[in-house]
PDB file of C-alpha atoms in Angstrom:
ATOM      1  CA  MET F 222       0.000   0.000   0.000  1.00 40.00           C
ATOM      2  CA  LYS F 223       2.819   2.441   0.908  1.00 38.00           C
ATOM      3  CA  VAL F 224       4.613   1.733  -2.379  1.00 36.00           C
ATOM      4  CA  TRP F 225       1.362   2.290  -4.311  1.00 39.00           C
ATOM      5  CA  LYS F 226       0.850   5.617  -2.583  1.00 39.00           C
ATOM      6  CA  LYS F 227       4.366   6.776  -3.391  1.00 39.00           C
ATOM      7  CA  MET F 228       3.808   5.877  -7.040  1.00 37.00           C
ATOM      8  CA  THR F 229       0.480   7.712  -6.974  1.00 43.00           C
ATOM      9  CA  ALA F 230       2.192  10.779  -5.553  1.00 41.00           C
ATOM     10  CA  MET F 231       4.845  10.772  -8.277  1.00 38.00           C
ATOM     11  CA  VAL F 232       2.311  10.378 -11.089  1.00 39.00           C
ATOM     12  CA  LEU F 233       0.009  13.110  -9.809  1.00 41.00           C
ATOM     13  CA  ALA F 234       2.855  15.477  -8.975  1.00 40.00           C
ATOM     14  CA  ALA F 235       4.086  15.196 -12.553  1.00 38.00           C
ATOM     15  CA  ALA F 236       0.592  15.779 -13.919  1.00 39.00           C
ATOM     16  CA  VAL F 237       0.156  18.912 -11.811  1.00 36.00           C
ATOM     17  CA  THR F 238       3.529  20.595 -12.233  1.00 34.00           C
ATOM     18  CA  VAL F 239       4.430  19.941 -15.860  1.00 32.00           C
ATOM     19  CA  GLY F 240       3.547  22.796 -18.207  1.00 30.00           C
ATOM     20  CA  THR F 241       2.025  25.111 -15.593  1.00 31.00           C
ATOM     21  CA  PRO F 242       3.231  28.386 -14.058  1.00 32.00           C
ATOM     22  CA  LEU F 243       1.381  27.538 -10.828  1.00 34.00           C
ATOM     23  CA  VAL F 244       3.894  25.619  -8.749  1.00 33.00           C
ATOM     24  CA  ALA F 245       2.517  23.151  -6.205  1.00 33.00           C
ATOM     25  CA  CYS F 246       4.661  23.227  -3.058  1.00 34.00           C
ATOM     26  CA  ALA F 247       5.333  19.943  -1.324  1.00 35.00           C
ATOM     27  CA  GLU F 248       6.130  18.650   2.138  1.00 39.00           C
ATOM     28  CA  PRO F 249       7.524  15.169   2.875  1.00 36.00           C
ATOM     29  CA  ASN F 250       4.928  12.528   3.671  1.00 38.00           C
ATOM     30  CA  ALA F 251       2.048  14.905   2.934  1.00 41.00           C
ATOM     31  CA  TRP F 252       0.322  12.562   0.513  1.00 43.00           C
ATOM     32  CA  ILE F 253      -2.912  11.131   1.862  1.00 47.00           C
ATOM     33  CA  ASP F 254      -5.567   8.860   0.424  1.00 48.00           C
ATOM     34  CA  GLY F 255      -8.708  10.472   1.813  1.00 48.00           C
ATOM     35  CA  ASN F 256     -10.592   7.178   1.852  1.00 46.00           C
ATOM     36  CA  THR F 257      -7.969   5.356   3.907  1.00 44.00           C
ATOM     37  CA  PRO F 258      -8.231   5.458   7.727  1.00 41.00           C
ATOM     38  CA  GLU F 259      -4.657   6.385   8.700  1.00 44.00           C
ATOM     39  CA  GLU F 260      -2.992   8.598  11.289  1.00 41.00           C
ATOM     40  CA  TYR F 261      -3.261  11.588   8.929  1.00 46.00           C
ATOM     41  CA  THR F 262      -6.493  11.696   6.984  1.00 56.00           C
ATOM     42  CA  ASN F 263      -8.474  14.199   4.988  1.00 78.00           C
ATOM     43  CA  ARG F 264     -11.644  14.648   7.008  1.00 86.00           C
ATOM     44  CA  VAL F 265     -13.700  17.777   7.701  1.00 91.00           C
ATOM     45  CA  THR F 266     -14.889  18.278  11.274  1.00 90.00           C
ATOM     46  CA  THR F 267     -17.951  20.464  11.752  1.00 93.00           C
ATOM     47  CA  THR F 268     -18.734  22.696  14.736  1.00 93.00           C
ATOM     48  CA  ALA F 269     -21.088  19.988  15.993  1.00 93.00           C
ATOM     49  CA  GLY F 270     -18.217  17.497  15.941  1.00 92.00           C
ATOM     50  CA  ASN F 271     -19.521  15.581  12.930  1.00 92.00           C
ATOM     51  CA  ILE F 272     -16.911  14.067  10.605  1.00 90.00           C
ATOM     52  CA  ILE F 273     -17.435  14.540   6.864  1.00 91.00           C
ATOM     53  CA  SER F 274     -15.516  12.049   4.717  1.00 88.00           C
ATOM     54  CA  PRO F 275     -14.608  12.354   1.025  1.00 91.00           C
ATOM     55  CA  SER F 276     -17.122  10.766  -1.326  1.00 91.00           C
ATOM     56  CA  VAL F 277     -14.365   9.744  -3.753  1.00 91.00           C
ATOM     57  CA  VAL F 278     -10.667   8.944  -3.375  1.00 88.00           C
ATOM     58  CA  THR F 279      -9.005  12.234  -2.429  1.00 88.00           C
ATOM     59  CA  ASP F 280      -5.235  12.676  -2.761  1.00 85.00           C
ATOM     60  CA  PHE F 281      -4.609  15.535  -0.352  1.00 84.00           C
ATOM     61  CA  HIS F 282      -1.396  17.547  -0.580  1.00 84.00           C
ATOM     62  CA  ALA F 283      -2.250  20.928   0.958  1.00 84.00           C
ATOM     63  CA  SER F 284      -0.603  21.313   4.341  1.00 82.00           C
ATOM     64  CA  ASP F 285      -1.910  24.864   4.863  1.00 86.00           C
ATOM     65  CA  LEU F 286      -5.533  23.647   4.750  1.00 88.00           C
ATOM     66  CA  VAL F 287      -7.108  21.613   7.522  1.00 87.00           C
ATOM     67  CA  ALA F 288      -9.168  19.523   5.129  1.00 90.00           C
ATOM     68  CA  LEU F 289     -11.055  19.842   1.842  1.00 92.00           C
ATOM     69  CA  VAL F 290     -13.297  17.005   0.712  1.00 92.00           C
ATOM     70  CA  PRO F 291     -15.690  16.309  -2.166  1.00 94.00           C
ATOM     71  CA  VAL F 292     -19.174  15.468  -0.890  1.00 94.00           C
ATOM     72  CA  THR F 293     -21.066  15.098  -4.164  1.00 95.00           C
ATOM     73  CA  PRO F 294     -22.148  11.426  -4.390  1.00 94.00           C
ATOM     74  CA  MET F 295     -19.601   9.072  -5.919  1.00 92.00           C
ATOM     75  CA  ASN F 296     -21.953   7.942  -8.686  1.00 91.00           C
ATOM     76  CA  VAL F 297     -22.304  11.549  -9.890  1.00 93.00           C
ATOM     77  CA  PHE F 298     -18.522  11.926 -10.086  1.00 93.00           C
ATOM     78  CA  ASP F 299     -18.205   8.564 -11.829  1.00 92.00           C
ATOM     79  CA  VAL F 300     -20.767   9.537 -14.470  1.00 92.00           C
ATOM     80  CA  GLU F 301     -18.800  12.726 -15.175  1.00 93.00           C
ATOM     81  CA  THR F 302     -15.437  10.965 -15.408  1.00 92.00           C
ATOM     82  CA  LYS F 303     -16.971   7.931 -17.178  1.00 91.00           C
ATOM     83  CA  ALA F 304     -15.546   5.522 -14.603  1.00 88.00           C
ATOM     84  CA  ASN F 305     -16.550   2.075 -15.866  1.00 81.00           C
ATOM     85  CA  VAL F 306     -15.667  -0.703 -13.447  1.00 74.00           C
ATOM     86  CA  SER F 307     -17.108  -3.296 -15.801  1.00 75.00           C
ATOM     87  CA  TYR F 308     -14.119  -2.771 -18.119  1.00 76.00           C
ATOM     88  CA  TYR F 309     -11.315  -1.985 -15.661  1.00 78.00           C
ATOM     89  CA  GLU F 310     -11.614  -3.213 -12.097  1.00 82.00           C
ATOM     90  CA  ASP F 311      -9.438  -0.314 -10.939  1.00 83.00           C
ATOM     91  CA  ALA F 312     -11.604   2.357 -12.563  1.00 88.00           C
ATOM     92  CA  ALA F 313     -12.200   5.128 -10.034  1.00 89.00           C
ATOM     93  CA  THR F 314     -12.595   8.874  -9.772  1.00 91.00           C
ATOM     94  CA  HIS F 315      -9.800  10.741  -7.970  1.00 90.00           C
ATOM     95  CA  VAL F 316      -9.698  14.329  -6.728  1.00 92.00           C
ATOM     96  CA  TYR F 317      -6.222  15.781  -6.206  1.00 89.00           C
ATOM     97  CA  ILE F 318      -5.861  18.808  -3.931  1.00 89.00           C
ATOM     98  CA  GLY F 319      -2.481  20.553  -3.926  1.00 86.00           C
ATOM     99  CA  ASN F 320      -0.935  23.672  -2.441  1.00 86.00           C
ATOM    100  CA  ASN F 321      -0.254  26.704  -4.641  1.00 83.00           C
ATOM    101  CA  ARG F 322       1.830  29.178  -2.708  1.00 75.00           C
ATOM    102  CA  GLU F 323       3.652  30.354  -5.832  1.00 74.00           C
ATOM    103  CA  TYR F 324       1.919  31.642  -8.951  1.00 78.00           C
ATOM    104  CA  GLY F 325       2.312  34.224 -11.676  1.00 82.00           C
ATOM    105  CA  GLN F 326       1.825  37.969 -11.329  1.00 85.00           C
ATOM    106  CA  ILE F 327      -1.267  37.914 -13.563  1.00 84.00           C
ATOM    107  CA  ALA F 328      -2.952  35.409 -11.263  1.00 86.00           C
ATOM    108  CA  LYS F 329      -1.938  37.364  -8.152  1.00 87.00           C
ATOM    109  CA  GLY F 330      -3.177  40.597  -9.727  1.00 90.00           C
ATOM    110  CA  ALA F 331      -6.569  39.051 -10.505  1.00 90.00           C
ATOM    111  CA  LEU F 332      -6.966  37.785  -6.938  1.00 90.00           C
ATOM    112  CA  ASP F 333      -5.811  41.118  -5.468  1.00 91.00           C
ATOM    113  CA  THR F 334      -8.364  42.982  -7.576  1.00 92.00           C
ATOM    114  CA  ALA F 335     -11.144  40.592  -6.569  1.00 92.00           C
ATOM    115  CA  CYS F 336     -10.326  41.144  -2.898  1.00 92.00           C
ATOM    116  CA  ARG F 337     -10.166  44.920  -3.276  1.00 93.00           C
ATOM    117  CA  ASN F 338     -13.631  44.858  -4.854  1.00 90.00           C
ATOM    118  CA  THR F 339     -15.051  43.211  -1.734  1.00 91.00           C
ATOM    119  CA  GLY F 340     -12.755  44.656   0.919  1.00 94.00           C
ATOM    120  CA  THR F 341     -11.496  41.192   1.772  1.00 95.00           C
ATOM    121  CA  LYS F 342      -8.264  39.212   2.040  1.00 93.00           C
ATOM    122  CA  PHE F 343      -7.283  35.853   0.621  1.00 90.00           C
ATOM    123  CA  GLY F 344      -5.511  33.141   2.537  1.00 90.00           C
ATOM    124  CA  PRO F 345      -4.423  29.646   1.467  1.00 92.00           C
ATOM    125  CA  SER F 346      -4.425  29.057  -2.284  1.00 92.00           C
ATOM    126  CA  PHE F 347      -4.728  25.616  -3.836  1.00 92.00           C
ATOM    127  CA  THR F 348      -5.515  23.639  -6.968  1.00 91.00           C
ATOM    128  CA  MET F 349      -8.088  20.925  -7.529  1.00 93.00           C
ATOM    129  CA  ASN F 350      -7.550  18.363 -10.232  1.00 93.00           C
ATOM    130  CA  LEU F 351     -10.050  15.694 -11.256  1.00 94.00           C
ATOM    131  CA  PHE F 352      -8.796  12.382 -12.654  1.00 91.00           C
ATOM    132  CA  LEU F 353     -10.216   9.133 -13.913  1.00 92.00           C
ATOM    133  CA  TYR F 354      -7.864   6.355 -12.833  1.00 89.00           C
ATOM    134  CA  GLU F 355      -8.476   3.554 -15.315  1.00 88.00           C
ATOM    135  CA  GLY F 356      -6.281   0.766 -16.591  1.00 86.00           C
ATOM    136  CA  GLY F 357      -3.335   2.013 -14.550  1.00 86.00           C
ATOM    137  CA  VAL F 358      -3.502   5.472 -16.165  1.00 88.00           C
ATOM    138  CA  TYR F 359      -4.613   8.842 -14.757  1.00 89.00           C
ATOM    139  CA  LYS F 360      -6.822  10.688 -17.250  1.00 91.00           C
ATOM    140  CA  PRO F 361      -7.364  14.376 -16.362  1.00 93.00           C
ATOM    141  CA  GLN F 362     -10.855  15.875 -16.599  1.00 92.00           C
ATOM    142  CA  GLU F 363     -10.743  19.633 -17.175  1.00 91.00           C
ATOM    143  CA  SER F 364     -14.383  20.272 -16.294  1.00 91.00           C
ATOM    144  CA  THR F 365     -17.691  18.624 -15.494  1.00 93.00           C
ATOM    145  CA  VAL F 366     -21.200  19.284 -16.785  1.00 93.00           C
ATOM    146  CA  GLN F 367     -22.613  19.306 -13.271  1.00 93.00           C
ATOM    147  CA  GLU F 368     -21.207  21.388 -10.440  1.00 94.00           C
ATOM    148  CA  MET F 369     -19.476  19.345  -7.762  1.00 95.00           C
ATOM    149  CA  GLU F 370     -19.812  20.203  -4.084  1.00 96.00           C
ATOM    150  CA  PHE F 371     -16.869  20.441  -1.693  1.00 97.00           C
ATOM    151  CA  VAL F 372     -16.577  21.154   2.026  1.00 96.00           C
ATOM    152  CA  MET F 373     -13.513  22.911   3.409  1.00 95.00           C
ATOM    153  CA  GLU F 374     -12.579  23.209   7.060  1.00 94.00           C
ATOM    154  CA  ILE F 375     -11.424  26.767   7.771  1.00 94.00           C
ATOM    155  CA  PRO F 376      -7.871  26.939   9.166  1.00 93.00           C
ATOM    156  CA  LYS F 377      -7.902  27.776  12.883  1.00 92.00           C
ATOM    157  CA  SER F 378      -5.820  30.914  12.331  1.00 93.00           C
ATOM    158  CA  LEU F 379      -8.543  32.370  10.086  1.00 94.00           C
ATOM    159  CA  ARG F 380     -11.637  31.411  12.082  1.00 93.00           C
ATOM    160  CA  ASP F 381     -13.648  34.335  13.405  1.00 93.00           C
ATOM    161  CA  THR F 382     -17.380  34.528  14.089  1.00 90.00           C
ATOM    162  CA  GLY F 383     -17.317  38.091  12.752  1.00 92.00           C
ATOM    163  CA  ARG F 384     -16.199  36.991   9.286  1.00 94.00           C
ATOM    164  CA  ASP F 385     -17.783  35.691   6.109  1.00 95.00           C
ATOM    165  CA  TYR F 386     -15.915  33.315   3.805  1.00 96.00           C
ATOM    166  CA  ALA F 387     -15.879  32.390   0.130  1.00 96.00           C
ATOM    167  CA  VAL F 388     -13.625  30.603  -2.337  1.00 96.00           C
ATOM    168  CA  LEU F 389     -12.156  32.611  -5.207  1.00 94.00           C
ATOM    169  CA  ARG F 390     -11.664  30.726  -8.477  1.00 93.00           C
ATOM    170  CA  LEU F 391      -9.364  32.019 -11.194  1.00 91.00           C
ATOM    171  CA  ASN F 392     -10.921  31.190 -14.560  1.00 88.00           C
ATOM    172  CA  ALA F 393      -9.129  30.448 -17.811  1.00 83.00           C
ATOM    173  CA  ASP F 394     -10.045  33.888 -19.223  1.00 84.00           C
ATOM    174  CA  GLY F 395      -8.444  35.687 -16.281  1.00 84.00           C
ATOM    175  CA  THR F 396     -11.683  36.518 -14.502  1.00 88.00           C
ATOM    176  CA  VAL F 397     -12.377  35.555 -10.908  1.00 91.00           C
ATOM    177  CA  SER F 398     -15.536  33.813  -9.713  1.00 92.00           C
ATOM    178  CA  TYR F 399     -16.777  34.153  -6.136  1.00 94.00           C
ATOM    179  CA  LEU F 400     -17.909  30.748  -4.867  1.00 94.00           C
ATOM    180  CA  THR F 401     -19.877  31.870  -1.829  1.00 94.00           C
ATOM    181  CA  ASP F 402     -20.321  29.744   1.283  1.00 94.00           C
ATOM    182  CA  LEU F 403     -23.392  27.506   1.049  1.00 93.00           C
ATOM    183  CA  ASP F 404     -23.487  26.429   4.691  1.00 92.00           C
ATOM    184  CA  THR F 405     -23.998  28.248   8.006  1.00 91.00           C
ATOM    185  CA  ASP F 406     -21.318  26.449  10.004  1.00 94.00           C
ATOM    186  CA  PRO F 407     -18.650  29.001  11.082  1.00 93.00           C
ATOM    187  CA  LYS F 408     -16.026  26.249  11.000  1.00 95.00           C
ATOM    188  CA  THR F 409     -16.540  25.196   7.362  1.00 96.00           C
ATOM    189  CA  VAL F 410     -17.038  26.548   3.853  1.00 96.00           C
ATOM    190  CA  THR F 411     -19.182  24.671   1.339  1.00 96.00           C
ATOM    191  CA  PHE F 412     -18.873  25.582  -2.348  1.00 96.00           C
ATOM    192  CA  LYS F 413     -19.623  24.199  -5.794  1.00 96.00           C
ATOM    193  CA  THR F 414     -17.489  24.220  -8.925  1.00 95.00           C
ATOM    194  CA  ASN F 415     -17.215  22.450 -12.280  1.00 93.00           C
ATOM    195  CA  TYR F 416     -13.771  23.802 -13.188  1.00 92.00           C
ATOM    196  CA  PHE F 417     -10.684  21.659 -12.679  1.00 92.00           C
ATOM    197  CA  GLY F 418      -7.368  21.171 -14.376  1.00 75.00           C
ATOM    198  CA  THR F 419      -3.662  21.853 -14.128  1.00 61.00           C
ATOM    199  CA  TYR F 420      -4.115  25.614 -14.437  1.00 65.00           C
ATOM    200  CA  SER F 421      -6.930  25.920 -11.892  1.00 75.00           C
ATOM    201  CA  LEU F 422      -6.256  28.213  -8.950  1.00 89.00           C
ATOM    202  CA  TYR F 423      -8.497  28.553  -5.921  1.00 94.00           C
ATOM    203  CA  ALA F 424      -8.084  30.696  -2.813  1.00 94.00           C
ATOM    204  CA  LEU F 425      -9.958  30.960   0.476  1.00 95.00           C
ATOM    205  CA  ALA F 426     -11.095  34.571   0.985  1.00 95.00           C
ATOM    206  CA  TYR F 427     -12.509  36.222   4.107  1.00 95.00           C
ATOM    207  CA  GLY F 428     -13.888  39.535   5.307  1.00 95.00           C
ATOM    208  CA  GLY F 429     -16.588  41.157   7.428  1.00 94.00           C
ATOM    209  CA  HIS F 430     -20.217  40.041   7.475  1.00 92.00           C
ATOM    210  CA  GLY F 431     -21.985  40.737   4.180  1.00 90.00           C
ATOM    211  CA  CYS F 432     -18.817  41.225   2.115  1.00 92.00           C
ATOM    212  CA  PHE F 433     -19.837  38.511  -0.366  1.00 91.00           C
ATOM    213  CA  ASP F 434     -23.606  39.135  -0.352  1.00 88.00           C
ATOM    214  CA  ALA F 435     -23.571  40.721  -3.829  1.00 87.00           C
ATOM    215  CA  TYR F 436     -22.226  37.453  -5.258  1.00 86.00           C
ATOM    216  CA  LYS F 437     -24.585  35.043  -3.543  1.00 79.00           C
ATOM    217  CA  PRO F 438     -27.181  33.340  -5.776  1.00 74.00           C
ATOM    218  CA  LEU F 439     -30.670  34.753  -5.505  1.00 64.00           C
ATOM    219  CA  PRO F 440     -33.057  32.573  -3.476  1.00 67.00           C
ATOM    220  CA  ALA F 441     -35.669  30.654  -5.436  1.00 68.00           C
ATOM    221  CA  LEU F 442     -39.059  32.395  -5.586  1.00 70.00           C
ATOM    222  CA  ILE F 443     -41.903  30.722  -3.714  1.00 80.00           C
ATOM    223  CA  PRO F 444     -44.782  29.737  -6.056  1.00 84.00           C
ATOM    224  CA  VAL F 445     -48.220  31.157  -5.189  1.00 79.00           C
ATOM    225  CA  ASP F 446     -51.421  29.867  -6.799  1.00 84.00           C
ATOM    226  CA  GLN F 447     -54.132  32.062  -8.290  1.00 86.00           C
ATOM    227  CA  ALA F 448     -56.606  31.424  -5.451  1.00 85.00           C
ATOM    228  CA  THR F 449     -54.134  32.750  -2.880  1.00 88.00           C
ATOM    229  CA  LEU F 450     -53.372  35.765  -5.062  1.00 83.00           C
ATOM    230  CA  ALA F 451     -57.093  36.543  -5.250  1.00 86.00           C
ATOM    231  CA  VAL F 452     -57.290  36.509  -1.435  1.00 86.00           C
ATOM    232  CA  TRP F 453     -54.284  38.805  -1.182  1.00 83.00           C
ATOM    233  CA  ALA F 454     -55.768  41.190  -3.744  1.00 86.00           C
ATOM    234  CA  SER F 455     -59.043  41.342  -1.761  1.00 88.00           C
ATOM    235  CA  MET F 456     -56.962  42.422   1.242  1.00 85.00           C
ATOM    236  CA  GLY F 457     -55.352  45.220  -0.736  1.00 85.00           C
ATOM    237  CA  ILE F 458     -51.964  43.472  -1.080  1.00 85.00           C
ATOM    238  CA  PRO F 459     -50.306  44.248  -4.449  1.00 85.00           C
ATOM    239  CA  THR F 460     -49.991  41.117  -6.604  1.00 84.00           C
ATOM    240  CA  ASP F 461     -48.167  42.466  -9.637  1.00 85.00           C
ATOM    241  CA  PRO F 462     -45.099  40.402 -10.710  1.00 82.00           C
ATOM    242  CA  ALA F 463     -42.530  43.006  -9.613  1.00 82.00           C
ATOM    243  CA  THR F 464     -43.945  43.325  -6.089  1.00 83.00           C
ATOM    244  CA  LEU F 465     -44.314  39.570  -5.726  1.00 77.00           C
ATOM    245  CA  ALA F 466     -40.708  39.037  -6.792  1.00 77.00           C
ATOM    246  CA  MET F 467     -39.514  41.662  -4.294  1.00 73.00           C
ATOM    247  CA  LEU F 468     -41.364  39.793  -1.563  1.00 76.00           C
ATOM    248  CA  GLY F 469     -39.917  36.455  -2.693  1.00 77.00           C
ATOM    249  CA  PHE F 470     -42.991  35.080  -4.458  1.00 80.00           C
ATOM    250  CA  GLN F 471     -43.921  34.099  -8.009  1.00 77.00           C
ATOM    251  CA  ALA F 472     -47.405  33.609  -9.403  1.00 79.00           C
ATOM    252  CA  VAL F 473     -48.224  30.154 -10.724  1.00 77.00           C
ATOM    253  CA  PRO F 474     -49.938  30.506 -14.137  1.00 75.00           C
ATOM    254  CA  ALA F 475     -53.581  29.575 -14.120  1.00 65.00           C
ATOM    255  CA  VAL F 476     -54.360  26.188 -15.676  1.00 58.00           C
ATOM    256  CA  PRO F 477     -56.509  26.718 -18.766  1.00 57.00           C
ATOM    257  CA  VAL F 478     -59.953  25.127 -18.597  1.00 53.00           C
ATOM    258  CA  GLN F 479     -60.359  22.330 -21.152  1.00 56.00           C
TER     259      GLN F 479
END
């Protein structure tokens, strides 16, 4: 098992560092199979003390993060990577998480600008690579059709109940996406992404409450049937589409009578 892990580390390290200006920093013995119960494992611990395990094999090589695990169901990942165990018994989806403490000035400038726009700071930066391991070969997947969900445990040095958190993602066109926190646990950040690859760069960002509100997805409107709208109208409550949307509602179209 130890020999296999060392070979895995060498293969993935080559895949991540070759041909990219984003250099993944390494520490001895930092390689971890997130699905293997060992002394050092990649597990997220919530405020309630619950342990969240990776849903797929996670090769973790980011010593400045506590933990970062994929939680999207394994079958969803396998569909995206086309893992087919009926052909190769070793077919499996792998997520590789590596440090990125060194990167180009263009990348740093994009992240600096994104933080200035929100009055925030960015902390640990990292890459996420998605692989299909099949037939003894790692096949990189640059993106997925569906967004995959990940949970990150916030480093202790950055935890503060007066802060909001998000993950910044540097896109191929040089823009930065704000992946806002989807959970309410002050100890973790939950985010979704469908962008992977050797050139991917992510960074944990933090600032005061509300700093990322402008980038959060709008909540889904609550459907209201025509009968309820009629009652509201009789009470003098405006039921025009704009007012309903402002209040968080959306009229359900009346079903035509056959």
